[in-house]
Amino acid sequence: MVKAVVGANWGDEGKGKITDMLAQEADIIVRFQGGANAGHTIINNYGKFALHTLPSGVFYSHTTSVIGNGVALDIPILFKEVKSIVDRGVPEPKILVSDRAQIVMSYHKQFDAYEEERLGGKSFGSTKSGIAPFYSDKYAKIGFQVSELFDDKLLEEKAVRIAAQKNVLLEHLYHKPLIKPEELYEELLGYKKMVEPFVCDTSLFLHNALKEGKNILLEGQLGSLKDPDHGIYPMVTSSSTLAAFGAIGAGIPPYEIQRIITVCKAYSSAVGAGAFVSEIFGEEADELRRRGGDGGEFGATTGRPRRMGWFDCVASRYGCRLQGATDVAFTVLDVLGYLKEIPVCTGYEIDGKVTEDFPPTHLLEKAKPILEILPGWECDIRGIRIYEELPENCRRYIEFIEEKISYPITMVSNGPGREDIIYRR
Ligand code: GDP
């Protein structure tokens, strides 16, 4: 049985917490896309952790963590992260790295930074983790696949070829120091040494695990609206954030993914540039940001303050639809307890016309939010475990949104901890 945990919004919905929670019953947790550019914050009995590359299931000794072929594999960061959790008392995790995953090279990070510098005010707000240059090279077929680390001759030749190609841009476009092929080759040998004990055919491993009836969890990064095809292009990430891509990025058949747990936050937040229709500003935004998440809405990777907004039914329904949500996990609801009234965005007005369908970016830029105001519950709902025990206005908020997004909210998260969850149905 395969379940996917994915985001309906712009990321930071609380997928890490839901994955960590569901990992209790999983045998294998797989990362299938993205890289070290986004982070999950997890709070459990070992403490508080920000993970970027490791799957959120690494805290259990019964699970195997798989870095799938679809991931942008940053080898030094992966092992730094393993060390950082082991140093804090977490048992050494069992990790497998796909022999078909490709490697984020140091020049990918350099190109990321150089390009942001070149674009100046028009930059994408990249985290400079090398993700866009990495995926560009993967699809331009000039990336390094993990399996290639084990072919010395190929590696040496390819280092010369890639350095020559990259140096044209370094010299003429960016005016930066050039890459020396022998240093590139050394970098690759260093990666080989680090990763070798963990490399295998993870697709075959998952195939066998499925035959044995094992429980597999696919963990997505970011959310539907950052998908390069279906999101707010070009302010998107460079790999698909959708559950469907889980099949490709893990190397399993699509029909194996039986449950798609789509995480949706009770209000909106986004990092980086791009249209954000229900965005709020000033003191109203500052207060929600300060109270949001666990200790404020600031990026887990960059520490940047997140942009804040009210819940957006248009974007979330679209986000759930693209994921193919079988279950919605509605998170961070406890944070809204301070509000007397809670606005919810139920439609967009574009050029005088009202729509409930999420438009492509050029129209999104013109969209104005239509807000409906719901009464707040004005109390702390943390610690409640039974749905019926939630205040009436809180249930009204959940049920109003469930109806608007048209997908079943089966889990409500009312705190950052593993146990802060209310199951419905
Ligand atoms: P992810 O990338 O989707 O995993 O999301 P992040 O980890 O960036 O952001 C979610 C933040 O909200 C983290 O700080 C979590 O600890 C916190 N969090 C998750 N669920 C809840 C919840 O139900 N209530 C509160 N107050 N915080 C939560």
Coordinates of C-alpha atoms and ligand atoms in Angstrom, one line a residue:
M1 CA 0.0 0.0 0.0
V2 CA 1.4 3.4 -1.0
K3 CA 0.3 6.7 0.5
A4 CA 1.5 10.1 -0.6
V5 CA 1.7 13.1 1.6
V6 CA 1.7 16.2 -0.6
G7 CA 0.9 19.9 -0.3
A8 CA -2.2 21.7 -1.7
N9 CA -0.8 25.2 -1.5
W10 CA 2.5 27.0 -1.8
G11 CA 4.4 24.7 0.6
D12 CA 4.9 24.9 4.3
E13 CA 1.5 23.4 4.9
G14 CA 2.8 21.1 7.7
K15 CA 3.6 18.0 5.5
G16 CA 6.6 17.2 7.7
K17 CA 4.4 16.8 10.8
I18 CA 1.8 14.7 8.9
T19 CA 4.5 12.5 7.4
D20 CA 6.3 12.1 10.8
M21 CA 2.9 11.1 12.2
L22 CA 2.0 8.6 9.5
A23 CA 5.5 7.2 9.4
Q24 CA 4.6 5.3 12.6
E25 CA 2.7 2.8 10.5
A26 CA 5.1 2.9 7.5
D27 CA 8.0 0.6 6.6
I28 CA 9.5 2.9 4.0
I29 CA 9.5 6.6 3.4
V30 CA 10.5 8.0 0.0
R31 CA 11.5 11.4 -1.2
F32 CA 10.6 11.6 -4.9
Q33 CA 11.3 15.2 -6.0
G34 CA 13.0 18.5 -5.0
G35 CA 16.2 18.9 -3.1
A36 CA 17.6 20.8 -0.2
N37 CA 15.7 24.0 -1.1
A38 CA 12.7 23.6 1.1
G39 CA 12.5 22.4 4.7
H40 CA 10.2 20.5 6.9
T41 CA 10.0 21.3 10.6
I42 CA 9.3 18.4 12.8
I43 CA 8.8 18.3 16.5
N44 CA 8.9 14.9 18.3
N45 CA 10.4 13.3 21.4
Y46 CA 14.0 14.0 20.2
G47 CA 13.4 17.7 19.9
K48 CA 12.7 20.2 17.0
F49 CA 14.4 19.5 13.6
A50 CA 14.5 21.3 10.3
L51 CA 15.0 18.6 7.6
H52 CA 15.8 19.5 4.0
T53 CA 16.8 16.3 2.2
L54 CA 16.1 13.5 4.6
P55 CA 12.5 12.1 4.6
S56 CA 10.5 13.1 7.7
G57 CA 10.4 9.4 8.7
V58 CA 14.0 9.2 9.8
F59 CA 13.1 9.4 13.4
Y60 CA 11.8 5.9 13.7
S61 CA 14.2 2.9 13.9
H62 CA 11.7 0.6 12.0
T63 CA 11.7 2.7 8.8
T64 CA 13.9 2.8 5.8
S65 CA 14.4 6.2 4.1
V66 CA 14.7 6.3 0.4
I67 CA 16.1 9.1 -1.7
G68 CA 14.4 8.4 -5.0
N69 CA 15.6 9.0 -8.5
G70 CA 13.5 12.1 -8.9
V71 CA 15.4 14.0 -6.1
A72 CA 18.1 16.6 -6.6
L73 CA 20.7 14.9 -4.5
D74 CA 23.0 17.1 -2.6
I75 CA 25.4 14.6 -1.1
P76 CA 27.3 16.7 1.5
I77 CA 24.0 18.2 2.8
L78 CA 22.4 14.7 3.0
F79 CA 25.3 13.4 5.2
K80 CA 25.5 16.7 7.2
E81 CA 21.8 16.2 8.0
V82 CA 22.3 12.6 9.0
K83 CA 25.1 13.6 11.4
S84 CA 23.0 16.5 12.8
I85 CA 20.2 14.1 13.9
V86 CA 22.5 11.3 15.1
D87 CA 24.4 13.9 17.2
R88 CA 21.2 14.7 18.9
G89 CA 20.4 11.1 19.9
V90 CA 18.3 9.9 17.0
P91 CA 19.3 6.3 16.1
E92 CA 21.4 6.0 12.8
P93 CA 18.7 6.0 10.1
K94 CA 18.6 3.3 7.4
I95 CA 19.1 5.2 4.1
L96 CA 19.0 4.0 0.5
V97 CA 20.0 6.3 -2.3
S98 CA 18.8 5.6 -5.9
D99 CA 21.5 4.8 -8.4
R100 CA 19.5 6.8 -10.8
A101 CA 19.3 10.0 -8.7
Q102 CA 21.3 12.9 -10.1
I103 CA 23.8 14.9 -8.2
V104 CA 23.6 18.6 -7.3
M105 CA 27.2 19.8 -8.0
S106 CA 28.9 22.8 -6.4
Y107 CA 28.7 24.6 -9.8
H108 CA 24.9 24.3 -9.7
K109 CA 24.8 26.3 -6.5
Q110 CA 27.3 28.8 -8.0
F111 CA 25.2 29.2 -11.2
D112 CA 22.1 29.7 -9.1
A113 CA 23.7 32.5 -7.1
Y114 CA 25.3 34.1 -10.2
E115 CA 22.0 34.1 -12.1
E116 CA 20.1 35.7 -9.2
E117 CA 22.9 38.3 -9.1
R118 CA 22.7 38.9 -12.8
L119 CA 18.8 39.3 -12.7
G120 CA 19.1 41.8 -9.8
G121 CA 15.6 43.1 -8.9
K122 CA 14.0 40.7 -11.4
S123 CA 15.3 37.6 -9.6
F124 CA 13.2 34.6 -8.7
G125 CA 14.0 34.7 -5.0
S126 CA 15.9 31.4 -5.3
T127 CA 17.2 29.7 -2.2
K128 CA 20.5 29.3 -4.1
S129 CA 20.5 25.6 -3.5
G130 CA 21.3 24.9 -7.2
I131 CA 17.9 23.4 -7.9
A132 CA 17.0 25.2 -11.1
P133 CA 20.5 24.8 -12.7
F134 CA 20.4 21.1 -11.5
Y135 CA 17.1 20.3 -13.2
S136 CA 18.0 22.3 -16.3
D137 CA 21.1 20.1 -16.7
K138 CA 19.2 16.9 -16.0
Y139 CA 16.8 17.6 -18.8
A140 CA 19.6 19.0 -21.0
K141 CA 21.1 15.5 -20.4
I142 CA 24.4 16.8 -19.0
G143 CA 23.8 15.9 -15.3
F144 CA 25.8 13.4 -13.3
Q145 CA 23.8 10.3 -12.3
V146 CA 24.8 8.5 -9.1
S147 CA 25.5 5.3 -11.1
E148 CA 28.1 7.2 -13.1
L149 CA 30.3 7.7 -10.0
F150 CA 31.2 4.0 -10.4
D151 CA 32.6 4.4 -13.9
D152 CA 36.0 6.1 -13.5
K153 CA 36.8 6.5 -17.2
L154 CA 33.4 8.0 -18.0
L155 CA 33.7 10.4 -15.0
E156 CA 37.1 11.7 -16.0
E157 CA 36.1 12.3 -19.6
K158 CA 32.8 13.9 -18.6
A159 CA 34.4 16.2 -16.1
V160 CA 36.5 17.7 -19.0
R161 CA 33.4 18.0 -21.3
I162 CA 31.2 19.6 -18.6
A163 CA 33.9 22.0 -17.4
A164 CA 34.4 23.2 -21.0
Q165 CA 30.7 23.8 -21.5
K166 CA 30.2 25.6 -18.1
N167 CA 33.2 27.7 -18.6
V168 CA 31.8 29.4 -21.6
L169 CA 29.0 30.8 -19.5
L170 CA 31.3 31.5 -16.5
E171 CA 33.7 33.5 -18.7
H172 CA 31.4 35.4 -21.0
L173 CA 28.1 35.7 -19.2
Y174 CA 28.9 35.8 -15.5
H175 CA 32.6 36.9 -15.6
K176 CA 33.5 34.5 -12.7
P177 CA 36.3 32.0 -12.0
L178 CA 36.4 29.0 -14.3
I179 CA 36.0 25.3 -13.4
K180 CA 39.1 23.2 -13.5
P181 CA 38.3 19.7 -14.8
E182 CA 40.6 18.0 -12.3
E183 CA 38.8 19.7 -9.4
L184 CA 35.5 18.6 -10.8
Y185 CA 36.7 15.1 -11.0
E186 CA 38.0 15.2 -7.4
E187 CA 34.6 16.6 -6.2
L188 CA 32.9 13.6 -7.9
L189 CA 35.3 11.1 -6.3
G190 CA 34.6 12.7 -2.9
Y191 CA 30.8 12.1 -3.5
K192 CA 31.4 8.5 -4.5
K193 CA 33.2 7.8 -1.2
M194 CA 30.4 9.3 0.8
V195 CA 27.4 7.8 -1.0
E196 CA 28.7 4.4 -2.0
P197 CA 27.5 2.3 1.0
F198 CA 23.9 3.6 0.5
V199 CA 23.5 3.2 -3.3
C200 CA 21.1 0.7 -4.8
D201 CA 18.4 0.2 -7.3
T202 CA 15.6 1.7 -5.2
S203 CA 12.9 1.1 -7.7
L204 CA 13.6 -2.6 -7.5
F205 CA 13.7 -2.4 -3.7
L206 CA 10.3 -0.7 -3.7
H207 CA 9.0 -3.3 -6.2
N208 CA 10.0 -6.1 -3.9
A209 CA 8.6 -4.3 -0.8
L210 CA 5.3 -3.9 -2.5
K211 CA 5.2 -7.6 -3.3
E212 CA 5.8 -8.3 0.4
G213 CA 2.9 -6.0 1.3
K214 CA 5.0 -3.3 2.9
N215 CA 3.6 0.2 3.7
I216 CA 5.3 2.9 1.7
L217 CA 4.9 6.7 2.2
L218 CA 5.9 9.1 -0.5
E219 CA 6.8 12.5 0.9
G220 CA 6.3 15.5 -1.4
Q221 CA 8.0 18.9 -1.1
L222 CA 6.4 22.3 -1.5
G223 CA 2.8 22.2 -2.9
S224 CA 0.6 22.1 -6.0
L225 CA 0.9 25.9 -6.7
K226 CA 4.7 25.5 -7.0
D227 CA 4.4 22.7 -9.7
P228 CA 6.2 23.8 -12.9
D229 CA 3.2 22.7 -15.1
H230 CA 0.2 23.5 -12.9
G231 CA 1.5 26.1 -10.5
I232 CA 2.2 29.9 -10.7
Y233 CA 4.8 29.6 -13.5
P234 CA 7.5 31.0 -13.6
M235 CA 7.4 31.5 -9.8
V236 CA 7.5 27.7 -9.3
T237 CA 10.0 25.1 -8.4
S238 CA 11.8 23.0 -11.0
S239 CA 10.4 19.5 -10.3
S240 CA 6.8 18.4 -10.1
T241 CA 5.2 18.6 -6.7
L242 CA 2.3 16.5 -7.5
A243 CA 1.5 13.0 -6.2
A244 CA 1.3 11.7 -9.7
F245 CA 5.0 12.4 -10.1
G246 CA 5.6 10.3 -7.0
A247 CA 5.3 7.3 -9.3
I248 CA 8.1 8.6 -11.5
G249 CA 10.3 10.0 -8.9
A250 CA 10.2 6.8 -6.8
G251 CA 10.0 4.4 -9.8
I252 CA 6.8 2.6 -8.9
P253 CA 3.6 2.1 -11.0
P254 CA 1.0 5.0 -10.7
Y255 CA -1.8 2.6 -9.7
E256 CA 0.0 1.7 -6.5
I257 CA -0.6 5.1 -5.0
Q258 CA -3.9 4.5 -3.2
R259 CA -4.1 7.3 -0.8
I260 CA -3.2 10.9 -1.5
I261 CA -3.1 12.8 1.7
T262 CA -3.2 16.4 0.7
V263 CA -2.0 18.9 3.3
C264 CA -3.9 22.2 3.4
K265 CA -3.1 24.9 5.9
A266 CA -6.0 26.7 7.7
Y267 CA -4.6 30.1 6.4
S268 CA -2.2 30.9 3.6
S269 CA 1.5 31.6 3.5
A270 CA 4.0 31.7 0.7
V271 CA 7.7 32.3 0.3
G272 CA 9.3 34.0 -2.6
A273 CA 7.7 36.2 -5.3
G274 CA 4.6 35.5 -7.3
A275 CA 0.9 36.3 -7.3
F276 CA -0.8 35.6 -4.0
V277 CA -4.4 36.7 -4.2
S278 CA -5.5 36.5 -0.5
E279 CA -2.3 38.1 0.8
I280 CA -2.6 40.4 3.8
F281 CA -0.2 43.2 4.9
G282 CA 0.8 45.4 7.8
E283 CA -0.1 44.7 11.4
E284 CA -2.8 42.1 10.4
A285 CA -0.1 40.1 8.6
D286 CA 2.6 40.6 11.2
E287 CA 0.3 39.2 13.9
L288 CA -0.6 36.1 11.9
R289 CA 3.1 35.6 11.0
R290 CA 4.1 35.9 14.6
R291 CA 1.5 33.4 15.8
G292 CA 1.7 31.1 12.8
G293 CA 3.2 27.6 12.6
D294 CA 5.3 26.8 15.6
G295 CA 7.2 29.9 16.6
G296 CA 6.2 32.0 13.6
E297 CA 6.1 31.8 9.9
F298 CA 9.7 32.1 8.8
G299 CA 11.3 29.9 6.1
A300 CA 12.8 26.6 7.5
T301 CA 15.7 26.9 5.0
T302 CA 16.3 30.6 4.7
G303 CA 14.7 32.2 7.8
R304 CA 12.9 34.6 5.5
P305 CA 9.6 36.0 6.8
R306 CA 6.8 34.2 4.9
R307 CA 4.1 36.2 3.1
M308 CA 0.7 35.7 4.8
G309 CA -2.9 35.6 3.7
W310 CA -6.3 34.2 4.5
F311 CA -7.4 30.8 3.5
D312 CA -7.9 30.7 -0.3
C313 CA -10.7 28.3 -1.3
V314 CA -10.0 28.8 -5.1
A315 CA -6.3 28.0 -4.8
S316 CA -6.9 25.1 -2.4
R317 CA -9.6 23.4 -4.3
Y318 CA -7.4 23.6 -7.4
G319 CA -4.5 22.4 -5.4
C320 CA -6.4 19.4 -4.1
R321 CA -7.8 18.6 -7.5
L322 CA -4.4 18.5 -9.1
Q323 CA -3.0 16.3 -6.3
G324 CA -6.1 14.0 -6.6
A325 CA -6.7 14.3 -2.9
T326 CA -8.3 11.2 -1.3
D327 CA -7.9 12.9 2.2
V328 CA -7.3 16.4 3.2
A329 CA -5.2 17.0 6.3
F330 CA -6.2 20.5 7.6
T331 CA -3.4 21.9 9.6
V332 CA -2.3 24.7 11.9
L333 CA -6.0 25.5 12.8
D334 CA -5.1 26.2 16.4
V335 CA -3.3 29.4 15.3
L336 CA -6.5 31.1 14.3
G337 CA -7.9 31.0 17.8
Y338 CA -7.1 34.6 18.5
L339 CA -9.3 36.0 15.8
K340 CA -12.8 37.4 16.4
E341 CA -13.7 37.1 12.7
I342 CA -11.9 35.1 10.0
P343 CA -12.0 36.2 6.4
V344 CA -11.9 33.4 3.8
C345 CA -11.3 33.9 0.1
T346 CA -14.1 32.2 -1.8
G347 CA -13.7 33.6 -5.3
Y348 CA -11.5 35.8 -7.5
E349 CA -12.7 38.9 -9.4
I350 CA -10.8 39.2 -12.7
D351 CA -11.6 42.1 -15.1
G352 CA -15.0 42.5 -13.4
K353 CA -15.9 38.8 -13.7
V354 CA -16.1 36.4 -10.7
T355 CA -14.6 33.0 -10.9
E356 CA -14.0 30.1 -8.6
D357 CA -11.5 28.4 -10.9
F358 CA -7.8 29.0 -10.5
P359 CA -6.5 30.9 -13.6
P360 CA -3.0 30.9 -15.2
T361 CA -0.5 33.4 -14.0
H362 CA -1.2 36.3 -16.3
L363 CA -4.8 36.4 -15.1
L364 CA -3.9 35.6 -11.5
E365 CA -1.9 38.8 -11.3
K366 CA -5.1 40.8 -11.9
A367 CA -7.3 38.8 -9.5
K368 CA -8.9 40.5 -6.5
P369 CA -10.0 38.3 -3.6
I370 CA -13.7 37.9 -2.7
L371 CA -13.8 37.5 1.0
E372 CA -16.5 35.9 3.2
I373 CA -16.3 36.6 6.9
L374 CA -16.8 33.7 9.3
P375 CA -17.0 34.0 13.1
G376 CA -13.9 33.0 15.1
W377 CA -14.0 30.7 18.1
E378 CA -11.7 32.9 20.2
C379 CA -10.2 30.1 22.3
D380 CA -7.3 27.7 22.4
I381 CA -8.2 24.4 20.7
R382 CA -4.9 22.6 21.4
G383 CA -5.2 19.3 23.3
I384 CA -8.7 18.5 21.9
R385 CA -8.7 15.0 20.3
I386 CA -12.4 14.5 19.4
Y387 CA -14.0 16.4 16.6
E388 CA -17.3 17.1 18.4
E389 CA -15.4 18.7 21.2
L390 CA -14.1 21.5 19.0
P391 CA -16.0 24.8 19.5
E392 CA -19.0 25.2 17.2
N393 CA -17.5 28.1 15.2
C394 CA -14.4 26.1 14.7
R395 CA -16.3 23.2 13.2
R396 CA -18.2 25.6 11.1
Y397 CA -15.0 27.0 9.7
I398 CA -13.8 23.5 8.9
E399 CA -17.0 22.4 7.3
F400 CA -17.4 25.6 5.3
I401 CA -14.0 25.1 3.8
E402 CA -14.6 21.4 3.2
E403 CA -17.7 22.3 1.2
K404 CA -15.8 25.0 -0.8
I405 CA -12.9 22.9 -1.7
S406 CA -15.0 19.7 -2.3
Y407 CA -12.5 17.3 -0.8
P408 CA -13.0 15.5 2.5
I409 CA -11.1 16.9 5.5
T410 CA -10.4 13.6 7.3
M411 CA -7.7 15.0 9.7
V412 CA -7.4 18.2 11.6
S413 CA -4.1 19.2 13.1
N414 CA -4.3 21.4 16.1
G415 CA -0.7 21.6 17.2
P416 CA 2.8 20.9 16.0
G417 CA 3.3 17.6 17.9
R418 CA 2.7 14.0 16.6
E419 CA -0.3 13.6 18.9
D420 CA -2.0 16.9 18.0
I421 CA -4.4 15.4 15.5
I422 CA -8.2 14.9 15.3
Y423 CA -9.4 12.2 12.9
R424 CA -12.8 12.5 11.3
R425 CA -15.0 9.7 9.8
Ligands
GDP1 P1 6.2 21.6 5.5 O1 7.3 22.0 4.6 O2 4.9 21.4 4.7 O3 6.5 20.4 6.3 O4 5.9 22.7 6.5 P2 6.8 23.5 7.5 O5 7.5 22.5 8.4 O6 7.7 24.5 6.8 O7 5.8 24.4 8.3 C1 4.9 23.9 9.2 C2 5.1 24.6 10.5 O8 4.0 24.5 11.3 C3 6.2 23.9 11.3 O9 6.8 24.8 12.2 C4 5.4 22.9 12.2 O10 6.0 22.5 13.4 C5 4.1 23.6 12.4 N1 2.9 22.9 12.5 C6 2.5 21.8 11.8 N2 1.2 21.5 12.1 C7 0.8 22.4 13.0 C8 -0.4 22.6 13.7 O11 -1.4 21.9 13.6 N3 -0.4 23.7 14.6 C9 0.7 24.5 14.8 N4 0.6 25.5 15.7 N5 1.8 24.3 14.2 C10 1.9 23.3 13.3

